[in-house]
Backbone as CSV, one residue per row, in Angstrom:
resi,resn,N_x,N_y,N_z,CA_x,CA_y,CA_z,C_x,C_y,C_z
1,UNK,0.837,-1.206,0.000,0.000,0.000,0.000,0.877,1.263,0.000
2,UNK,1.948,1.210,0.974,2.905,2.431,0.965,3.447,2.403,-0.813
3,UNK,3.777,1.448,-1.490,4.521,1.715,-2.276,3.126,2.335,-3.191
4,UNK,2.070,1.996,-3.447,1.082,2.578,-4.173,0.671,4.074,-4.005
5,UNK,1.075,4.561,-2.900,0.752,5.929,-2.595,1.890,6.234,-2.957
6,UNK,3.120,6.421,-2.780,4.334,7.095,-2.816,4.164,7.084,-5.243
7,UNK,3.719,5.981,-5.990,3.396,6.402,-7.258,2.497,6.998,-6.980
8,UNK,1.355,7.301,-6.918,0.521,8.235,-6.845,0.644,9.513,-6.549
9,UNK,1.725,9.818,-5.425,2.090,11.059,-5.606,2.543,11.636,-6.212
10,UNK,3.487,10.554,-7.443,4.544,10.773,-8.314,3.791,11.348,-9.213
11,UNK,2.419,10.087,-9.682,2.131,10.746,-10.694,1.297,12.114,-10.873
12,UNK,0.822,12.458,-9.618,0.260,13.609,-9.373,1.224,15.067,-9.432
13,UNK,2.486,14.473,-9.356,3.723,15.323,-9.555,3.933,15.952,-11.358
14,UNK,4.083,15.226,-11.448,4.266,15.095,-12.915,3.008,15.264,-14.022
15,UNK,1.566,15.202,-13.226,0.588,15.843,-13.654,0.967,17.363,-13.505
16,UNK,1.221,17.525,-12.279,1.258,19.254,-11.891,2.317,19.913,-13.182
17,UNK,3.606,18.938,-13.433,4.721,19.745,-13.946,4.385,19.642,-15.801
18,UNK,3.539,19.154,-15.921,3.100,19.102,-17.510,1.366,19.781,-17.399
19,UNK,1.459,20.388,-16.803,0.062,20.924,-16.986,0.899,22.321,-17.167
């Protein structure tokens, strides 16, 4: 579960930096 949140933040990262 930790490792599923820690991508999720990632990809929420990388949403932010291409928006």
């Amino acid at each position: 579960m930790a490792t599923s949140k820690a991508f999720l933040i990632l990809f929420f990262m990388i949403l932010a930096t291409t928006s």
